[in-house]
Coordinates of C-alpha atoms in Angstrom, one line a residue:
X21 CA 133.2 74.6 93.8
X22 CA 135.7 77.5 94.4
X23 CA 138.0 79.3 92.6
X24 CA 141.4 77.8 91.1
X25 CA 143.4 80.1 92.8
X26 CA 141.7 79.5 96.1
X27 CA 142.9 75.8 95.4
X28 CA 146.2 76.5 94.7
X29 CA 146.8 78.5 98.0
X30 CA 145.3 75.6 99.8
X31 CA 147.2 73.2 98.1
X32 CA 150.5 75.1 99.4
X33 CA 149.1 75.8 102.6
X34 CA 147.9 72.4 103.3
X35 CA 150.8 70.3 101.2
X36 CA 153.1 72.3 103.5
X37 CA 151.1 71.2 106.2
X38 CA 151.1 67.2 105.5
X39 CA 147.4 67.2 105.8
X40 CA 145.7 65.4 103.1
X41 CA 143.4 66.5 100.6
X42 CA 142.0 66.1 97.1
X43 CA 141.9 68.4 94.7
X44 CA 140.4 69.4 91.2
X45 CA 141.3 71.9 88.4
X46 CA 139.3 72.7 85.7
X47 CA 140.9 72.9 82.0
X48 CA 140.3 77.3 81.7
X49 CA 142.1 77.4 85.3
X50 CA 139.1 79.2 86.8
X51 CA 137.3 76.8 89.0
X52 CA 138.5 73.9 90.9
X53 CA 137.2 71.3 93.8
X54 CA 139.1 71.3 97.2
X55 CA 138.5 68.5 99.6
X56 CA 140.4 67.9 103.0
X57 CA 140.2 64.4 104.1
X58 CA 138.5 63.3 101.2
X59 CA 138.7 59.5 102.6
X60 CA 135.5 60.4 104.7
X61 CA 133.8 62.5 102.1
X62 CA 130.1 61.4 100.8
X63 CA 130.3 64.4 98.5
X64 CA 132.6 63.2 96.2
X65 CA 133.9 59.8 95.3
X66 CA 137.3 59.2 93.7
X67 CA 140.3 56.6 93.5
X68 CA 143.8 57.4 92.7
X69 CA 145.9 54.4 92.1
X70 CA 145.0 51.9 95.3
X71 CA 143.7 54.6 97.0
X72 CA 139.5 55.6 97.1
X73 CA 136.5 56.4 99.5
X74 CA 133.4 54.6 97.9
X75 CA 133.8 50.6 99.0
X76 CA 132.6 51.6 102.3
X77 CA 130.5 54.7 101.3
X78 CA 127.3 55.5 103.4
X79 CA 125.4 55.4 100.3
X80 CA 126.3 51.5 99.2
X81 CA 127.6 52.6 95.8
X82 CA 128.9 49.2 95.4
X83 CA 125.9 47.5 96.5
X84 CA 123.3 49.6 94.7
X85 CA 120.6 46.7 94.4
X86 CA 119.1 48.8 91.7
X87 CA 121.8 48.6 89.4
X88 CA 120.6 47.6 86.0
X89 CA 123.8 46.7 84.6
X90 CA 123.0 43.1 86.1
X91 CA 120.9 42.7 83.4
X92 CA 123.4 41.1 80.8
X93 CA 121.6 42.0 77.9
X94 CA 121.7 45.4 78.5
X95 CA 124.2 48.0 76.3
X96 CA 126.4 49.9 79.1
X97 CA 126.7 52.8 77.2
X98 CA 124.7 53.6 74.2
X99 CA 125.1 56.6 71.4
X100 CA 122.1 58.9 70.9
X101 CA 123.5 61.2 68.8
X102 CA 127.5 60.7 67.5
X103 CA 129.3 64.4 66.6
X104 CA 127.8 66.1 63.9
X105 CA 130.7 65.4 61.0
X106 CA 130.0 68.6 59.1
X107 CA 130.6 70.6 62.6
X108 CA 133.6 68.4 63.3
X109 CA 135.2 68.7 59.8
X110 CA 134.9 72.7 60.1
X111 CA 136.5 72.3 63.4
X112 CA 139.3 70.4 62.3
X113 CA 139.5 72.5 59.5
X114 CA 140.2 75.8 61.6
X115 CA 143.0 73.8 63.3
X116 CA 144.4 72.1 60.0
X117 CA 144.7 76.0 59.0
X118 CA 146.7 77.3 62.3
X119 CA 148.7 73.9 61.8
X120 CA 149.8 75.1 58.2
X121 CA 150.1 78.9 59.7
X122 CA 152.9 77.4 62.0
X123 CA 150.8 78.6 64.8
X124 CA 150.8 75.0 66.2
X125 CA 152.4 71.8 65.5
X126 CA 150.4 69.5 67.7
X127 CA 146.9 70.3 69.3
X128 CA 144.5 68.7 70.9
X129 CA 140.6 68.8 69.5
X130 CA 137.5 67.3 71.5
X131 CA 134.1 66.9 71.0
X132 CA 131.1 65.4 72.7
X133 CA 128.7 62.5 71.9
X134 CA 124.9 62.4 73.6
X135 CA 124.8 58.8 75.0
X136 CA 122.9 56.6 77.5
X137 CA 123.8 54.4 80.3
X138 CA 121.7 52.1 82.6
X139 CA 123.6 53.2 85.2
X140 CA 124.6 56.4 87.7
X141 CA 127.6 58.3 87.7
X142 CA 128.0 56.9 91.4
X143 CA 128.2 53.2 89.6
X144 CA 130.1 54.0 86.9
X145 CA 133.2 54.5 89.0
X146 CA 132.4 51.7 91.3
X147 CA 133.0 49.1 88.2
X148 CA 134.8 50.5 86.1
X149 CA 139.1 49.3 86.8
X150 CA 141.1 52.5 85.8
X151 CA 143.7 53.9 87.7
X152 CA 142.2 57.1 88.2
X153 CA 138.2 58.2 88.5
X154 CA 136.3 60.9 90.3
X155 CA 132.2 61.4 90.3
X156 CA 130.8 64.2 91.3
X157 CA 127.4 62.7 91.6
X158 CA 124.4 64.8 89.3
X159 CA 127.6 66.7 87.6
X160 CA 130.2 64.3 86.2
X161 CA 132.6 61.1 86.1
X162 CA 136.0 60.5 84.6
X163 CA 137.8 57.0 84.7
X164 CA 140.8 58.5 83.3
X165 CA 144.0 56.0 82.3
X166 CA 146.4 59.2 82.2
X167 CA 148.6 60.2 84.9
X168 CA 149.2 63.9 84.9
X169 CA 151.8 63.9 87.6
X170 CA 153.3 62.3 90.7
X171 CA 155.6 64.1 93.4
X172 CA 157.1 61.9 95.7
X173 CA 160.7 62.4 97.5
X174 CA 161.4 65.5 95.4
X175 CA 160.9 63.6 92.4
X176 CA 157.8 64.6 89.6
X177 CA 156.9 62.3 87.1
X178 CA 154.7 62.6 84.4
X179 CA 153.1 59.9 81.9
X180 CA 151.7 61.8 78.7
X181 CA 149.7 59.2 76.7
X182 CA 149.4 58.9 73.0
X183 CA 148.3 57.1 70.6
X184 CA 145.1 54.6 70.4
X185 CA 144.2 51.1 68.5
X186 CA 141.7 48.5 68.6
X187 CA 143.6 45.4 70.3
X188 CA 141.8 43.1 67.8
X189 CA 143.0 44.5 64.8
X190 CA 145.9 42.1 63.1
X191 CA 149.7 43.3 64.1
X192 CA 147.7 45.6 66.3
X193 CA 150.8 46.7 68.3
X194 CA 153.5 46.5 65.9
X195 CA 151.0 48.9 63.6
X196 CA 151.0 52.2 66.5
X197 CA 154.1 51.5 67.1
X198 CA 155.8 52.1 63.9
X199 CA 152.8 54.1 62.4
X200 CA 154.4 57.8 61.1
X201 CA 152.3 59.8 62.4
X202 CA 152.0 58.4 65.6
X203 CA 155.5 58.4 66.3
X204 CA 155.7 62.3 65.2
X205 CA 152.7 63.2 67.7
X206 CA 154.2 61.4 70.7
X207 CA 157.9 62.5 70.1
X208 CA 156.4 66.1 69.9
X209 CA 154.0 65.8 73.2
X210 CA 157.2 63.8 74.6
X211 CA 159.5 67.4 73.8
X212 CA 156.5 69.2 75.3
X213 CA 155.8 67.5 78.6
X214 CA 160.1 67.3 79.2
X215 CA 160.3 71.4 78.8
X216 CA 156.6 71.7 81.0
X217 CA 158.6 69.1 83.7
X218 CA 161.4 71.3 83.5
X219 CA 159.8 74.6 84.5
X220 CA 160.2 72.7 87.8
X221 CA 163.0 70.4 87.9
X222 CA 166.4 70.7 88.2
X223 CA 167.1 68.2 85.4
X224 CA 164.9 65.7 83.2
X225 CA 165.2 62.6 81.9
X226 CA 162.4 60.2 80.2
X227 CA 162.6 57.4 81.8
X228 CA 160.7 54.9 79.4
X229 CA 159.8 55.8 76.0
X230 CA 156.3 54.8 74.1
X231 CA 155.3 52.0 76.2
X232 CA 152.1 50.1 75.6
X233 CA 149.3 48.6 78.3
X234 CA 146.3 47.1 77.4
X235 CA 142.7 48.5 78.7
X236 CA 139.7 46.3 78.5
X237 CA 136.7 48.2 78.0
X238 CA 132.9 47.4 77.3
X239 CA 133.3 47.1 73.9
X240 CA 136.4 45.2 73.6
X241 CA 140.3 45.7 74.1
X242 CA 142.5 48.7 73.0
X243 CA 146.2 49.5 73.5
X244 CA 147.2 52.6 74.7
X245 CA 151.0 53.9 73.8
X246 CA 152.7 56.1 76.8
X247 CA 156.0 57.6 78.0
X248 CA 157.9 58.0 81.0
X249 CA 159.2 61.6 82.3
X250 CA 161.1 62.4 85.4
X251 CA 162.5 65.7 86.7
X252 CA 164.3 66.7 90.3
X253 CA 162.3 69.5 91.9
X254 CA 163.9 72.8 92.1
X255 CA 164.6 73.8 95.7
X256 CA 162.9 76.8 94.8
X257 CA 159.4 75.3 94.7
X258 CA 160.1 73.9 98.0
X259 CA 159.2 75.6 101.3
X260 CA 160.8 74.0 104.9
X261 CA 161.6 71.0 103.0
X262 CA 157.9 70.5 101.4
X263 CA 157.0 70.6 98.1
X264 CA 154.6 74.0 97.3
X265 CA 152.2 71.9 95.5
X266 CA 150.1 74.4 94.2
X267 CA 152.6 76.3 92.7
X268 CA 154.1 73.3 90.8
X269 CA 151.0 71.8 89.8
X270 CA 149.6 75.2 88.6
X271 CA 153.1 75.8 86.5
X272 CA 151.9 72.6 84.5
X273 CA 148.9 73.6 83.5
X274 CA 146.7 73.3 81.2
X275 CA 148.2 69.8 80.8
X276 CA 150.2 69.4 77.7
X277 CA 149.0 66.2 76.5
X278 CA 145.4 67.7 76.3
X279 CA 146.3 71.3 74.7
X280 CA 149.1 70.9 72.5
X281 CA 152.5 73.0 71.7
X282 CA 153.2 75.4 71.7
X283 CA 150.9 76.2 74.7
X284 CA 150.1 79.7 74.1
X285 CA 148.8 80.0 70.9
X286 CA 147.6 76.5 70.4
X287 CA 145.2 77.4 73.6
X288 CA 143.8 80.2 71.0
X289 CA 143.4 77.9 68.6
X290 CA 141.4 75.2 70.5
X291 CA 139.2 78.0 71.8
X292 CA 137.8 79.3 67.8
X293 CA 137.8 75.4 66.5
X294 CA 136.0 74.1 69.5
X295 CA 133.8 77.2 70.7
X296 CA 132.9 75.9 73.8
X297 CA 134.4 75.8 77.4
X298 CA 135.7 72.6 78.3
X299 CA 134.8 72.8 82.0
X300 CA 136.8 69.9 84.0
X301 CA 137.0 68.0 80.9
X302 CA 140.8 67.5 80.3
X303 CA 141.3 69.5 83.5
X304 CA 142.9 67.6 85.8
X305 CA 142.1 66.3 89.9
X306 CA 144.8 64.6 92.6
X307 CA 145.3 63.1 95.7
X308 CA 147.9 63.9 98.3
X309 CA 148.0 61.4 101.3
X310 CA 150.4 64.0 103.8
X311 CA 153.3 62.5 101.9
X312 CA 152.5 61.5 98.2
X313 CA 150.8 63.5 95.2
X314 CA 149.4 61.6 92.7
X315 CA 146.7 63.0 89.9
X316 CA 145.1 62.7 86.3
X317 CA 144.4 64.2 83.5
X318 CA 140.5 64.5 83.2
X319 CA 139.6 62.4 80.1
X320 CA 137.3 59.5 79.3
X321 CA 134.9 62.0 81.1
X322 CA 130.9 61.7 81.2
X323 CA 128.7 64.6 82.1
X324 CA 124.5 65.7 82.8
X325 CA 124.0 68.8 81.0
X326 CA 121.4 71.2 82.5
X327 CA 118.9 69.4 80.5
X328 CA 119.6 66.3 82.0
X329 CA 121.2 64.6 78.6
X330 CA 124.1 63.1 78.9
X331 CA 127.4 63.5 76.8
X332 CA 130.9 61.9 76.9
X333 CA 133.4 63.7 76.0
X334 CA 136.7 62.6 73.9
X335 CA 139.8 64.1 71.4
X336 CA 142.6 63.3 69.6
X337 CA 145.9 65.1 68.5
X338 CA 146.3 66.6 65.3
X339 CA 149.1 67.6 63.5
X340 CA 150.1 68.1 60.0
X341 CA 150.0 64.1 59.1
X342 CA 146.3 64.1 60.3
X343 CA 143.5 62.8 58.2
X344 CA 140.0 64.2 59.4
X345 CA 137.9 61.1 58.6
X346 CA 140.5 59.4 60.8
X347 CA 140.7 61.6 63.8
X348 CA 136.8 61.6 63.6
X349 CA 136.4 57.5 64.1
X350 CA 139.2 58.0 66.9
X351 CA 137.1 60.0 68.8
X352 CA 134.6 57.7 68.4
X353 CA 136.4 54.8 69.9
X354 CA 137.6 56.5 72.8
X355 CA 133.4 56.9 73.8
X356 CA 133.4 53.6 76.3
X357 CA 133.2 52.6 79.7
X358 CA 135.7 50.3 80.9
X359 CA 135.1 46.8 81.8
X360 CA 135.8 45.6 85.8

């Protein structure tokens, strides 16, 4: 690992270049992960969209005989020990305050549940089916859903997600997607991600507005609600007619849709409520192919502690229509590892 501003010179020098790489950020913007032609790499394993470097892997992550999972009767994932409610309700408790203060009117707050899994990191992101997952193998794995951004023709899009319901409950779309308070928390990370986007761009536009997909997971289906944003790159990120991909990417950061709004002070205010570093949880990581740059944000994220335990990590919004016991089982559901 290196510094994240080593990665976001080599993201400029290298973007500029056409050569391709992948990349990592963590959430505090002080360490990152820098890979060129990460295709051939056996030191970290990743797919972006159609795109990723294990099928054919020298270490047969795909074809790991010893994978336990093909024992049906075995739990995927299993909770040890769920977040301590007490801890979480005096952590929601210092955000529900700054909420009231006006020092925030949407932030994000994550926790971490100890689990167990039958299986590696390296096959975890060899079944699961999201668009975006990375292993570092013996650190962590994220099969995230969320796109952070793709540039592509002078064109950045971004598509902030928000808002979570079991698929099985009755009316279960028609329920998010006239709930109050989940329309209030998108339209807000919506406003958010359109001023972040045009930092950048020349103009914005959202191009969809609170669309659903469906995600199957080990424990069932859910429905995830997400928008649409587009800007046109200002010509002055742009160098000899290349993007300076560092420089936009790090203008974004950290991402909206895992922080909050505004940025500055809600970043205090996840920092007393949560009292721990994030790491490359929420951070985010990307691909750019010489042409293309696509990347996520760093959730539905699974790491090995130094004692070897193992905790997934998950969050929700919160604004001033949140009810703690609520935002609690949310971050519950979101603890999964999605089905193949």
């Amino acid at each position: 690992m290196i510094k994240a501003s080593e990665v976001r010179e080599l993201m400029n020098r290298y973007g500029s270049e056409k050569v391709p790489f992948l990349f990592a950020i963590d959430f505090e913007l002080e360490r990152g992960i820098f890979e060129m032609n990460p295709l051939e790499s056996n030191n970290v394993f990743f797919r972006v969209g159609e795109v990723e470097n294990y099928s054919n892997s020298k270490q047969g992550i795909n074809n790991d005989q010893s994978d336990k999972s093909n024992n049906t009767n075995q739990e995927l994932l299993k909770i040890i020990t769920p977040p301590d409610k007490a801890e979480y309700k005096k952590s929601y408790d210092i955000v529900m305050a700054g909420l009231m203060r006006g020092d925030t009117y949407l932030i994000n707050l994550t926790t971490l549940t100890e689990i167990k899994t039958p299986l590696s990191f390296e096959q975890i992101i060899a079944r699961t089916n999201s668009p975006y997952a990375l292993c570092i193998p013996d650190n962590f794995v994220c099969f995230s859903p969320e796109r952070f951004v793709r540039i592509e023709n002078g064109i950045i899009t971004t598509c902030p997600m928000k808002g979570t319901i079991d698929a099985t409950i009755p009316g279960a779309e028609d329920k998010i997607m006239t709930d109050y308070k989940e329309i209030c928390e998108h339209n807000t990370i919506t406003d958010l991600l359109r001023n972040d986007i045009g930092a950048v761009s020349k103009r914005v536009w959202v191009e969809r507005f609170r669309y659903t997909d469906r995600i199957l997971t080990d424990r069932g289906e859910i429905i995830q609600v997400s928008s649409d944003i587009r800007g046109e790159i200002k010509d002055e990120f742009k160098c000899e007619s290349k993007e300076r991909l560092g420089d936009i990417i790090f203008s974004l950061l950290p991402a909206g849709s895992v922080s909050g709004a505004p940025k500055p002070s809600t970043l205090r205010l996840i920092s007393k409520a949560e009292g721990r570093a994030r790491g490359f949880y929420t951070g985010i990581f990307g691909y750019f192919d010489g042409e293309t740059l696509d990347s996520a944000v760093l959730i539905r994220f699974i790491e090995k502690s130094y004692d070897g335990k193992l905790y997934y990590r998950s969050g929700g919004g919160i604004t001033v229509n949140s009810n703690w016991e609520s935002e609690y089982d949310e971050v519950l559901k979101k603890v999964y590892i999605p089905a193949k």
